[in-house]
Amino acid sequence: MAVLVYTENWDGKFKKLSFELASYASKVAEMLNTNSVALSIGKTEAGELEKLGNYGVNKIINAQGEGLDKLDNQVFTKVIADFARKEGATVILLANNNTGKALAPRLSVNLKAGIGSGVSKLPLSTSPFVVYKRAYSGNAFAKLQIKTDIRIITLAQNSFELIEKNASASIENETVQVDKSMVKTHVQEVQKQSGKVLLTDADIVVSGGRGMKSPDNWAPLVELADLLGAATACSRPVSDEGWRGHEEHTGQTGKIIAPNLYFAIGISGATQHLAGVSSSKYIVAVNTDKDAPVFEAAQYGIVGDAQKVLPKLVEAVKEIKSK
Amino acid sequence: MKILVCISNVPDTTTRVRFVDDFKKLDASGIQWVINPWDELSLTRALELKDDASTGVKSVTVAHVGPASAEPTIRKALAIGADDAIRVNAEPADAYYVASQLAEVVKTEQFDMIMCGIESSDHNGSTVGGMLSELLNFPSVSAVSNLKIENGQVVINREIDGGKETVLVPTPVVVVVQKGIAKEPRIAAMRGIMMARTKPIKVLEPLAVDTLTEVAGYEMPQPRAACKFIDAENPKQLIDMLQNEAKVL
């Protein structure tokens, strides 16, 4: 028995999400009286694997091999499933991000394991095995019973506190032979945004809506985000109009995020928008209409025009940063 | 090339959901049912590909697993422009059950590209498309925000953390699509609505498949504390509260 957690790396590095996964896996292992094992696939920078041990996993499998540097869903599913069988894993944990969403359902069929996705808490019970997950796009939560002996969980980002243990884990190096004919996904080109805080990783997000009135008015919003080390985001009408890119759209059909602090600037707060941000710990709303639904979701509000309020916010943040 | 678009029937996205039977079941009274938003975008993109003769797309079929009460949603997909539809006559019991029914549809009818939305807005599982690909042993690409067919090859943009990758995949393939795949959902025109009445919906009986999961109950989100309003002339006070009261700065 074991809890197996797939810890993806980004250009050889782990990030907060990886440590959230390791912390969660080690807690679930405690609940099941078993060990937690992290699986890393592909090259990582020196010293990175050791960091996972800090968050309580007992063992780290370092799987290397040709053909593992780019994600092919079939290849990665086979690698994870093989290690899951070898370790006798009864729980397999992945992130509820693009990679996790691509692999978890394939693993579910491969291992005949029920899946609870977008889980935001520890399992409510282990016998029966019940997880707590988002449902109806954030308008409800479901208690989902997974009936199979092996269970797959995908963990919602920013939903689980890191638990540092100051421990270390053993590292096992494994060489994986990839059957080249199995690789069907051929990556032609990679485009990366550099130097920007990723929306899904950000602790603070500053988001603009139609109340910003024009794409030319974004400078103070971006300045505020830069000062706070925050990511920028927008509402659906803004991305539909092409004022900002689709990758910034937060809401039901865009990105679902859960930062510590979300600034909704000039966003009225339609149900579909709030569905994407309602898991934020704090929401600040700035809107000219005091009856806008966004104020029902916010803890702090300013009734006012975004163009007048933003420069003042920028000044106030500069002041505290200078202290 | 034959495309299959899998569609889910979900409550309208503005629905304020309520539950009955001690929070075990959705209260369906008064709910307006619609095509799952991502599936609607997926259908739109499939039809755009078919409109372009150079892609070689010959037909776009929609498949749905659900009871007869879902037929208005299927008719809507036909009115938007799908050529025909297949409905597996069963309650969509869980993701594995649904994916297994769809796999059977693909095996008997033979499609080259199967398109699924990244999630359904009711169960938020993000699972059916991936499961379907593994059941069929087809390649899959997820988080697809752009899809073209060039020289018989499927050219895809998939979103990765902090960027995009352009990938090529052979058919048959399952693509799981998200925001960006089509600009706006195509709307049914009057002519489409008239034509949809006579388009065929093939009804299949389900395979016997065990479910892997079961909803034990639902909960409503905790109500948030009332909003504290700060004077628009004094945003400094807000920053101060975020720093010292909420402790998030």
Coordinates of C-alpha atoms in Angstrom, one line a residue:
Chain A
M1 CA 0.0 0.0 0.0
A2 CA 1.1 3.5 -0.6
V3 CA 0.0 7.0 -1.7
L4 CA 1.6 7.9 -5.0
V5 CA 1.9 11.6 -5.9
Y6 CA 2.9 12.7 -9.4
T7 CA 5.0 15.8 -9.0
E8 CA 5.4 17.5 -12.4
N9 CA 8.4 19.8 -12.9
W10 CA 8.6 23.0 -14.9
D11 CA 11.9 23.3 -16.7
G12 CA 13.5 21.1 -14.1
K13 CA 12.1 22.9 -11.1
F14 CA 9.3 22.4 -8.7
K15 CA 7.0 25.1 -7.4
K16 CA 4.5 25.8 -4.6
L17 CA 1.9 23.5 -6.3
S18 CA 4.4 20.6 -6.1
F19 CA 4.8 21.1 -2.4
E20 CA 1.1 21.4 -1.8
L21 CA 0.8 18.0 -3.5
A22 CA 3.6 16.5 -1.4
S23 CA 2.0 17.9 1.8
Y24 CA -1.4 16.5 0.8
A25 CA 0.0 13.1 -0.1
S26 CA 1.8 12.8 3.2
K27 CA -1.4 13.7 5.1
V28 CA -3.5 11.2 3.2
A29 CA -0.8 8.5 3.8
E30 CA -1.0 9.3 7.6
M31 CA -4.8 8.8 7.4
L32 CA -4.3 5.4 5.7
N33 CA -1.4 4.4 7.9
T34 CA 0.9 4.0 5.0
N35 CA 3.8 5.7 3.1
S36 CA 3.8 8.4 0.6
V37 CA 5.8 8.2 -2.6
A38 CA 6.5 11.1 -5.0
L39 CA 7.1 10.3 -8.6
S40 CA 9.1 12.7 -10.7
I41 CA 9.3 12.1 -14.4
G42 CA 12.1 13.6 -16.6
K43 CA 15.1 15.8 -15.8
T44 CA 15.2 18.0 -12.7
E45 CA 17.8 20.4 -11.6
A46 CA 20.2 19.4 -8.8
G47 CA 18.8 19.8 -5.4
E48 CA 15.2 20.0 -6.5
L49 CA 14.1 16.4 -5.7
E50 CA 15.4 16.8 -2.1
K51 CA 12.9 19.7 -1.6
L52 CA 10.0 17.3 -1.8
G53 CA 11.2 15.4 1.2
N54 CA 10.7 18.5 3.3
Y55 CA 7.0 18.2 2.8
G56 CA 6.7 14.7 4.3
V57 CA 6.9 12.2 1.4
N58 CA 8.9 9.1 2.4
K59 CA 10.3 8.2 -0.9
I60 CA 11.0 9.9 -4.2
I61 CA 11.2 8.0 -7.5
N62 CA 13.3 9.8 -10.0
A63 CA 12.2 8.3 -13.4
Q64 CA 14.5 9.1 -16.3
G65 CA 14.5 8.1 -19.9
E66 CA 14.4 9.3 -23.5
G67 CA 11.1 10.6 -24.7
L68 CA 10.0 11.9 -21.3
D69 CA 10.8 15.6 -21.8
K70 CA 7.5 16.4 -23.5
L71 CA 4.1 15.4 -22.4
D72 CA 2.6 12.6 -24.3
N73 CA -0.6 11.5 -22.5
Q74 CA -0.3 7.8 -23.4
V75 CA 3.4 7.5 -22.5
F76 CA 3.0 9.4 -19.2
T77 CA -0.1 7.4 -18.3
K78 CA 1.8 4.2 -18.8
V79 CA 4.8 5.3 -16.7
I80 CA 2.6 6.5 -13.8
A81 CA 0.4 3.4 -13.9
D82 CA 3.4 1.1 -13.9
F83 CA 4.9 2.7 -10.8
A84 CA 1.5 2.8 -9.2
R85 CA 1.2 -1.0 -9.6
K86 CA 4.8 -1.6 -8.5
E87 CA 4.3 0.5 -5.3
G88 CA 0.9 -1.0 -4.7
A89 CA -0.6 2.5 -4.6
T90 CA -4.2 2.7 -3.3
V91 CA -4.3 6.5 -3.8
I92 CA -2.8 8.4 -6.7
L93 CA -2.6 12.1 -6.5
L94 CA -2.1 14.7 -9.3
A95 CA -2.7 18.4 -9.6
N96 CA -5.9 19.6 -11.0
N97 CA -4.0 21.6 -13.7
N98 CA -3.7 21.0 -17.4
T99 CA -1.3 18.1 -17.0
G100 CA -3.3 16.5 -14.2
K101 CA -6.6 16.9 -16.1
A102 CA -5.0 15.2 -19.1
L103 CA -3.5 12.2 -17.2
A104 CA -5.8 11.5 -14.3
P105 CA -8.8 10.2 -16.4
R106 CA -6.5 8.0 -18.5
L107 CA -5.0 6.6 -15.3
S108 CA -8.6 6.0 -14.0
V109 CA -9.4 3.7 -16.9
N110 CA -5.9 2.1 -16.9
L111 CA -6.1 1.2 -13.2
K112 CA -9.9 0.9 -13.0
A113 CA -9.8 3.5 -10.3
G114 CA -12.5 6.0 -9.5
I115 CA -11.6 9.7 -9.7
G116 CA -12.4 12.7 -7.5
S117 CA -11.2 15.8 -9.4
G118 CA -10.7 19.4 -8.2
V119 CA -10.6 18.2 -4.5
S120 CA -10.1 21.1 -2.1
K121 CA -9.8 19.3 1.3
L122 CA -8.5 16.1 2.8
P123 CA -10.8 13.1 2.3
L124 CA -13.8 13.4 4.6
S125 CA -13.4 9.7 5.4
T126 CA -11.3 6.8 4.1
S127 CA -13.8 4.0 4.6
P128 CA -15.9 4.6 2.7
F129 CA -13.5 6.9 0.7
V130 CA -15.2 10.2 0.4
V131 CA -13.7 13.4 -1.1
Y132 CA -14.9 17.0 -1.1
K133 CA -15.0 18.7 -4.5
R134 CA -16.2 21.6 -6.4
A135 CA -19.6 21.1 -8.2
Y136 CA -22.0 23.2 -10.2
S137 CA -19.1 25.6 -11.1
G138 CA -18.5 26.7 -7.5
N139 CA -22.2 27.1 -6.7
A140 CA -22.0 23.9 -4.6
F141 CA -19.7 21.3 -3.3
A142 CA -20.1 17.5 -3.7
K143 CA -19.2 14.8 -1.3
L144 CA -18.1 12.1 -3.7
Q145 CA -17.6 8.5 -2.7
I146 CA -15.0 6.7 -4.7
K147 CA -16.0 3.0 -4.6
T148 CA -12.9 1.3 -6.1
D149 CA -9.9 -0.1 -4.2
I150 CA -7.6 2.4 -6.0
R151 CA -8.6 6.0 -6.0
I152 CA -7.4 9.0 -8.0
I153 CA -7.5 12.5 -6.7
T154 CA -6.7 15.7 -8.4
L155 CA -6.0 18.5 -6.0
A156 CA -7.2 22.1 -6.6
Q157 CA -4.3 24.5 -6.7
N158 CA -3.9 26.9 -3.6
S159 CA -6.4 24.9 -1.6
F160 CA -4.1 23.0 0.7
E161 CA -1.7 24.6 3.2
L162 CA 2.0 23.5 3.0
I163 CA 3.2 21.3 5.9
E164 CA 6.9 21.5 6.3
K165 CA 8.4 18.6 8.1
N166 CA 12.2 19.3 7.9
A167 CA 12.5 15.6 7.0
S168 CA 14.4 14.0 4.1
A169 CA 13.3 11.2 1.8
S170 CA 15.2 8.5 0.0
I171 CA 15.6 9.0 -3.7
E172 CA 15.4 6.0 -6.0
N173 CA 16.7 6.5 -9.6
E174 CA 14.8 4.5 -12.2
T175 CA 15.4 4.3 -15.9
V176 CA 12.3 4.0 -18.0
Q177 CA 12.4 2.6 -21.6
V178 CA 9.9 4.4 -23.7
D179 CA 8.7 2.5 -26.8
K180 CA 9.2 5.2 -29.4
S181 CA 6.3 4.0 -31.5
M182 CA 4.0 4.9 -28.6
V183 CA 4.8 8.6 -28.8
K184 CA 2.0 10.2 -30.8
T185 CA 2.1 13.8 -29.7
H186 CA 4.8 15.7 -31.6
V187 CA 5.6 19.1 -30.2
Q188 CA 6.5 21.5 -33.0
E189 CA 6.8 24.7 -31.1
V190 CA 6.8 26.1 -27.6
Q191 CA 5.8 29.7 -26.8
K192 CA 6.3 30.8 -23.2
Q193 CA 5.5 34.0 -21.4
S194 CA 8.5 35.0 -19.5
G195 CA 9.0 37.2 -16.5
K196 CA 5.3 37.3 -15.7
V197 CA 3.6 35.9 -12.6
L198 CA 1.4 33.0 -13.7
L199 CA -2.3 33.6 -13.1
T200 CA -2.8 30.1 -11.7
D201 CA 0.2 30.3 -9.4
A202 CA -0.3 33.9 -8.1
D203 CA -1.1 34.7 -4.5
I204 CA -2.5 38.0 -5.5
V205 CA -4.5 38.7 -8.7
V206 CA -5.6 42.1 -10.1
S207 CA -8.4 41.7 -12.5
G208 CA -10.1 44.3 -14.7
G209 CA -13.6 44.3 -16.3
R210 CA -15.7 46.3 -18.6
G211 CA -15.7 49.1 -16.0
M212 CA -12.1 49.8 -17.2
K213 CA -13.8 51.3 -20.3
S214 CA -11.0 50.9 -22.8
P215 CA -7.9 48.7 -23.3
D216 CA -5.9 51.9 -23.1
N217 CA -6.7 52.3 -19.4
W218 CA -4.9 49.3 -18.2
A219 CA -1.6 50.9 -17.2
P220 CA -2.4 51.7 -13.6
L221 CA -3.9 48.2 -13.1
V222 CA -0.7 46.6 -14.4
E223 CA 1.3 48.9 -12.2
L224 CA -0.7 47.9 -9.2
A225 CA -0.1 44.3 -10.1
D226 CA 3.6 44.8 -10.5
L227 CA 3.9 46.5 -7.2
L228 CA 2.1 43.7 -5.4
G229 CA 3.9 40.9 -7.3
A230 CA 0.5 40.0 -8.6
A231 CA -0.8 38.4 -11.8
T232 CA -3.2 40.3 -14.0
A233 CA -6.5 38.9 -15.1
C234 CA -9.8 40.0 -16.7
S235 CA -13.5 39.3 -17.1
R236 CA -15.0 37.5 -20.1
P237 CA -16.3 40.6 -22.0
V238 CA -12.8 42.1 -21.8
S239 CA -11.1 39.0 -23.4
D240 CA -14.0 38.6 -25.9
E241 CA -13.4 42.2 -27.0
G242 CA -9.8 41.4 -27.4
W243 CA -8.8 44.1 -24.8
R244 CA -6.7 41.4 -23.1
G245 CA -5.7 37.9 -24.1
H246 CA -7.8 34.8 -23.5
E247 CA -5.2 33.4 -21.1
E248 CA -6.2 36.2 -18.6
H249 CA -9.9 35.4 -18.6
T250 CA -11.0 34.2 -15.2
G251 CA -14.5 32.8 -14.7
Q252 CA -16.5 29.8 -15.3
T253 CA -15.4 29.1 -18.9
G254 CA -11.9 30.7 -18.4
K255 CA -9.5 30.0 -15.6
I256 CA -10.6 28.9 -12.1
I257 CA -8.3 30.4 -9.6
A258 CA -8.0 30.5 -5.8
P259 CA -5.5 33.3 -4.8
N260 CA -5.2 34.7 -1.3
L261 CA -6.4 38.1 -2.6
Y262 CA -8.4 39.0 -5.7
F263 CA -9.0 42.5 -6.9
A264 CA -12.1 42.8 -9.1
I265 CA -11.8 46.3 -10.7
G266 CA -14.8 47.4 -12.7
I267 CA -16.3 43.9 -12.7
S268 CA -20.0 43.7 -11.9
G269 CA -19.7 40.1 -10.8
A270 CA -22.0 37.9 -13.0
T271 CA -22.5 34.4 -11.6
Q272 CA -20.2 33.1 -14.3
H273 CA -17.4 35.4 -13.3
L274 CA -17.7 34.6 -9.6
A275 CA -17.7 30.9 -10.3
G276 CA -14.1 31.3 -11.3
V277 CA -12.9 33.3 -8.4
S278 CA -15.2 32.5 -5.4
S279 CA -12.5 30.3 -3.8
S280 CA -10.3 33.3 -3.4
K281 CA -9.6 33.9 0.3
Y282 CA -10.3 37.6 0.1
I283 CA -12.0 39.6 -2.7
V284 CA -11.8 43.4 -3.1
A285 CA -14.2 45.0 -5.4
V286 CA -14.1 48.4 -7.0
N287 CA -17.3 49.3 -8.9
T288 CA -19.3 52.4 -9.6
D289 CA -22.6 50.6 -8.9
K290 CA -23.1 50.0 -5.2
D291 CA -25.7 47.3 -6.0
A292 CA -23.4 45.3 -8.3
P293 CA -23.4 41.6 -7.3
V294 CA -19.6 41.6 -6.9
F295 CA -20.1 43.3 -3.5
E296 CA -22.0 40.3 -2.3
A297 CA -18.9 38.2 -2.9
A298 CA -16.4 40.7 -1.7
Q299 CA -15.1 41.4 1.9
Y300 CA -13.8 44.8 1.0
G301 CA -15.4 47.3 -1.4
I302 CA -15.0 50.7 -2.9
V303 CA -17.9 52.3 -4.7
G304 CA -16.1 54.4 -7.3
D305 CA -14.7 54.8 -10.7
A306 CA -11.8 52.5 -11.5
Q307 CA -9.9 55.2 -13.3
K308 CA -10.0 57.5 -10.3
V309 CA -9.5 54.8 -7.6
L310 CA -6.6 52.8 -9.2
P311 CA -4.0 55.7 -9.1
K312 CA -4.8 56.2 -5.5
L313 CA -4.4 52.5 -4.8
V314 CA -1.1 52.6 -6.6
E315 CA 0.1 55.5 -4.4
A316 CA -1.1 53.8 -1.2
V317 CA 0.8 50.6 -2.1
K318 CA 3.9 52.5 -3.0
E319 CA 3.8 54.1 0.4
I320 CA 3.7 50.8 2.3
K321 CA 6.3 49.3 0.1
S322 CA 8.7 52.2 0.8
K323 CA 8.4 51.6 4.6
Chain B
M1 CA -12.8 12.8 -41.9
K2 CA -15.7 12.2 -39.5
I3 CA -15.9 14.2 -36.3
L4 CA -17.8 13.2 -33.2
V5 CA -18.7 16.0 -30.8
C6 CA -19.7 14.8 -27.3
I7 CA -22.2 17.0 -25.6
S8 CA -23.4 17.2 -22.1
N9 CA -26.8 18.6 -21.0
V10 CA -26.3 21.0 -18.1
P11 CA -28.3 23.6 -16.1
D12 CA -28.1 27.1 -17.6
T13 CA -25.0 28.8 -16.2
T14 CA -26.9 31.4 -14.4
T15 CA -28.9 28.8 -12.4
R16 CA -28.9 29.2 -8.7
V17 CA -28.8 25.5 -7.8
R18 CA -30.9 24.0 -5.0
F19 CA -31.0 20.4 -3.8
V20 CA -33.7 18.0 -2.6
D21 CA -33.7 14.6 -0.8
D22 CA -31.6 15.8 2.1
F23 CA -29.1 17.5 -0.3
K24 CA -28.6 14.3 -2.3
K25 CA -30.2 15.4 -5.5
L26 CA -30.4 18.5 -7.7
D27 CA -33.8 20.2 -7.6
A28 CA -34.5 20.1 -11.3
S29 CA -37.7 22.2 -11.1
G30 CA -37.6 25.4 -13.1
I31 CA -34.1 24.6 -14.5
Q32 CA -33.4 25.6 -18.1
W33 CA -31.1 23.0 -19.7
V34 CA -28.4 23.9 -22.2
I35 CA -25.5 22.5 -24.1
N36 CA -22.5 22.5 -21.8
P37 CA -20.6 25.8 -22.7
W38 CA -17.3 24.1 -23.7
D39 CA -19.2 21.5 -25.8
E40 CA -21.0 24.3 -27.6
L41 CA -17.6 25.9 -28.5
S42 CA -16.3 22.5 -29.5
L43 CA -19.3 22.0 -31.8
T44 CA -18.8 25.5 -33.3
R45 CA -15.2 24.7 -34.1
A46 CA -16.1 21.3 -35.6
L47 CA -18.6 23.0 -37.9
E48 CA -16.1 25.7 -38.9
L49 CA -13.7 22.9 -39.9
K50 CA -16.5 21.3 -42.0
D51 CA -17.3 24.6 -43.7
D52 CA -13.7 24.8 -45.0
A53 CA -13.5 22.3 -47.9
S54 CA -9.7 22.0 -47.6
T55 CA -10.0 20.2 -44.2
G56 CA -11.7 17.2 -45.8
V57 CA -14.2 17.0 -42.9
K58 CA -17.3 15.2 -44.3
S59 CA -19.6 15.1 -41.3
V60 CA -20.1 16.3 -37.7
T61 CA -22.1 14.0 -35.4
V62 CA -23.1 14.8 -31.8
A63 CA -23.3 12.1 -29.2
H64 CA -25.0 12.4 -25.8
V65 CA -25.6 10.0 -23.0
G66 CA -28.9 10.8 -21.3
P67 CA -32.6 10.1 -21.1
A68 CA -35.2 11.3 -23.7
S69 CA -35.8 14.5 -21.7
A70 CA -32.4 15.7 -23.1
E71 CA -33.7 15.7 -26.7
P72 CA -34.3 19.5 -26.8
T73 CA -30.6 20.0 -26.2
I74 CA -29.7 17.5 -28.9
R75 CA -32.1 19.2 -31.3
K76 CA -30.4 22.5 -30.5
A77 CA -27.1 21.0 -31.5
L78 CA -28.6 19.8 -34.8
A79 CA -30.1 23.3 -35.3
I80 CA -26.7 24.9 -34.9
G81 CA -25.5 22.6 -37.7
A82 CA -24.6 19.1 -36.7
D83 CA -25.5 16.5 -39.4
D84 CA -26.9 13.9 -37.1
A85 CA -27.0 12.7 -33.5
I86 CA -26.6 9.6 -31.4
R87 CA -28.2 9.4 -27.9
V88 CA -27.4 6.6 -25.6
N89 CA -30.6 6.1 -23.6
A90 CA -29.4 6.1 -20.0
E91 CA -29.0 8.3 -17.0
P92 CA -25.4 9.5 -17.0
A93 CA -24.5 7.8 -13.8
D94 CA -20.8 8.8 -13.4
A95 CA -18.0 9.8 -15.7
Y96 CA -16.7 6.3 -16.2
Y97 CA -20.2 5.1 -17.1
V98 CA -20.6 7.9 -19.7
A99 CA -17.2 7.4 -21.2
S100 CA -17.8 3.7 -21.6
Q101 CA -21.0 4.3 -23.5
L102 CA -19.3 6.9 -25.7
A103 CA -16.4 4.4 -26.4
E104 CA -19.0 1.9 -27.7
V105 CA -20.5 4.6 -30.0
V106 CA -17.0 5.3 -31.4
K107 CA -16.2 1.7 -31.9
T108 CA -19.4 0.9 -33.8
E109 CA -19.6 4.1 -35.9
Q110 CA -15.9 4.9 -36.5
F111 CA -14.9 8.5 -36.1
D112 CA -11.5 10.1 -36.9
M113 CA -11.7 12.9 -34.4
I114 CA -13.6 12.9 -31.1
M115 CA -14.1 16.3 -29.5
C116 CA -15.0 16.8 -25.8
G117 CA -15.2 19.9 -23.7
I118 CA -12.7 20.3 -20.9
E119 CA -15.3 19.9 -18.2
S120 CA -19.1 20.0 -17.7
S121 CA -20.4 22.9 -15.7
D122 CA -22.4 20.6 -13.4
H123 CA -19.9 18.0 -12.1
N124 CA -16.7 19.8 -13.0
G125 CA -14.9 16.5 -13.5
S126 CA -12.7 17.1 -16.5
T127 CA -12.7 13.4 -16.9
V128 CA -14.9 12.0 -19.7
G129 CA -12.6 12.9 -22.7
G130 CA -9.5 11.5 -21.1
M131 CA -11.3 8.3 -20.1
L132 CA -12.7 7.9 -23.5
S133 CA -9.3 8.1 -25.1
E134 CA -7.8 5.5 -22.8
L135 CA -10.8 3.1 -23.3
L136 CA -10.2 3.4 -27.1
N137 CA -6.4 3.4 -26.8
F138 CA -6.4 6.6 -28.9
P139 CA -3.9 9.4 -28.4
S140 CA -5.4 12.4 -26.6
V141 CA -4.5 16.1 -26.3
S142 CA -6.0 18.2 -23.6
A143 CA -6.3 21.9 -22.9
V144 CA -6.7 22.5 -26.6
S145 CA -7.3 26.2 -27.4
N146 CA -6.8 26.1 -31.2
L147 CA -7.3 23.3 -33.7
K148 CA -6.7 23.1 -37.4
I149 CA -6.5 20.4 -40.0
E150 CA -3.6 20.8 -42.5
N151 CA -2.8 18.2 -45.1
G152 CA -4.8 15.6 -43.2
Q153 CA -2.9 16.3 -40.0
V154 CA -4.4 17.7 -36.8
V155 CA -2.5 20.7 -35.7
I156 CA -3.2 21.8 -32.1
N157 CA -2.3 24.5 -29.7
R158 CA -2.5 23.2 -26.2
E159 CA -2.1 25.4 -23.1
I160 CA 0.7 24.6 -20.7
D161 CA 1.5 26.4 -17.5
G162 CA 2.7 29.8 -18.7
G163 CA 2.5 29.2 -22.4
K164 CA 1.4 27.3 -25.4
E165 CA 2.7 24.3 -27.4
T166 CA 1.9 23.6 -31.0
V167 CA 1.5 19.8 -31.4
L168 CA 0.8 17.4 -34.3
V169 CA -1.2 14.2 -33.6
P170 CA -2.3 11.5 -36.0
T171 CA -6.0 10.4 -36.2
P172 CA -8.0 8.8 -34.7
V173 CA -7.6 11.1 -31.8
V174 CA -9.5 12.5 -28.8
V175 CA -9.2 16.3 -28.3
V176 CA -10.3 17.9 -25.1
V177 CA -11.0 21.6 -25.8
Q178 CA -11.2 24.7 -23.8
K179 CA -11.7 28.4 -24.0
G180 CA -10.4 29.9 -27.2
I181 CA -11.2 27.0 -29.5
A182 CA -13.9 29.1 -31.1
K183 CA -14.5 32.8 -30.7
E184 CA -18.2 32.6 -29.8
P185 CA -20.7 29.7 -29.9
R186 CA -22.6 29.5 -33.2
I187 CA -26.2 30.4 -32.9
A188 CA -29.0 28.4 -34.6
A189 CA -30.7 30.3 -37.4
M190 CA -34.4 29.8 -38.3
R191 CA -33.4 27.6 -41.3
G192 CA -31.3 25.4 -39.0
I193 CA -34.1 25.1 -36.5
M194 CA -36.5 24.0 -39.3
M195 CA -34.0 21.5 -40.7
A196 CA -33.1 20.1 -37.2
R197 CA -36.7 18.7 -37.0
T198 CA -36.0 16.2 -39.7
K199 CA -32.4 15.3 -38.9
P200 CA -31.9 11.8 -37.5
I201 CA -31.3 11.1 -33.8
K202 CA -30.2 7.5 -33.4
V203 CA -31.1 6.0 -30.0
L204 CA -28.9 3.3 -28.7
E205 CA -29.5 1.2 -25.5
P206 CA -26.6 1.3 -23.0
L207 CA -24.0 -1.3 -22.2
A208 CA -24.1 -2.7 -18.7
V209 CA -21.3 -0.8 -17.0
D210 CA -20.5 -0.4 -13.3
T211 CA -19.9 3.1 -11.9
L212 CA -16.7 3.9 -10.0
T213 CA -18.0 6.8 -8.0
E214 CA -21.3 8.1 -6.4
V215 CA -22.3 11.4 -5.0
A216 CA -23.0 11.0 -1.3
G217 CA -24.4 14.5 -1.0
Y218 CA -24.1 18.2 -1.8
E219 CA -23.3 21.2 0.3
M220 CA -23.8 24.9 -0.4
P221 CA -20.8 27.2 -0.1
Q222 CA -20.4 29.1 3.2
P223 CA -21.9 32.5 3.0
R224 CA -19.3 35.2 3.1
A225 CA -19.2 38.0 5.7
A226 CA -20.8 41.3 4.6
C227 CA -18.7 43.6 2.5
K228 CA -16.9 46.4 4.3
F229 CA -17.1 49.6 2.3
I230 CA -14.2 52.0 2.2
D231 CA -14.4 55.7 1.0
A232 CA -13.4 56.1 -2.6
E233 CA -11.3 59.1 -1.6
N234 CA -9.3 57.1 0.8
P235 CA -8.1 53.8 -0.7
K236 CA -5.1 54.0 1.7
Q237 CA -7.5 52.7 4.4
L238 CA -8.2 49.7 2.2
I239 CA -4.5 48.9 1.8
D240 CA -4.1 49.3 5.5
M241 CA -7.0 46.8 6.2
L242 CA -5.5 44.3 3.7
Q243 CA -2.2 44.6 5.4
N244 CA -3.2 44.6 9.1
E245 CA -6.7 43.0 9.3
A246 CA -6.8 40.4 6.5
K247 CA -3.0 40.1 6.5
V248 CA -2.7 39.3 2.8
L249 CA -0.2 42.0 1.8

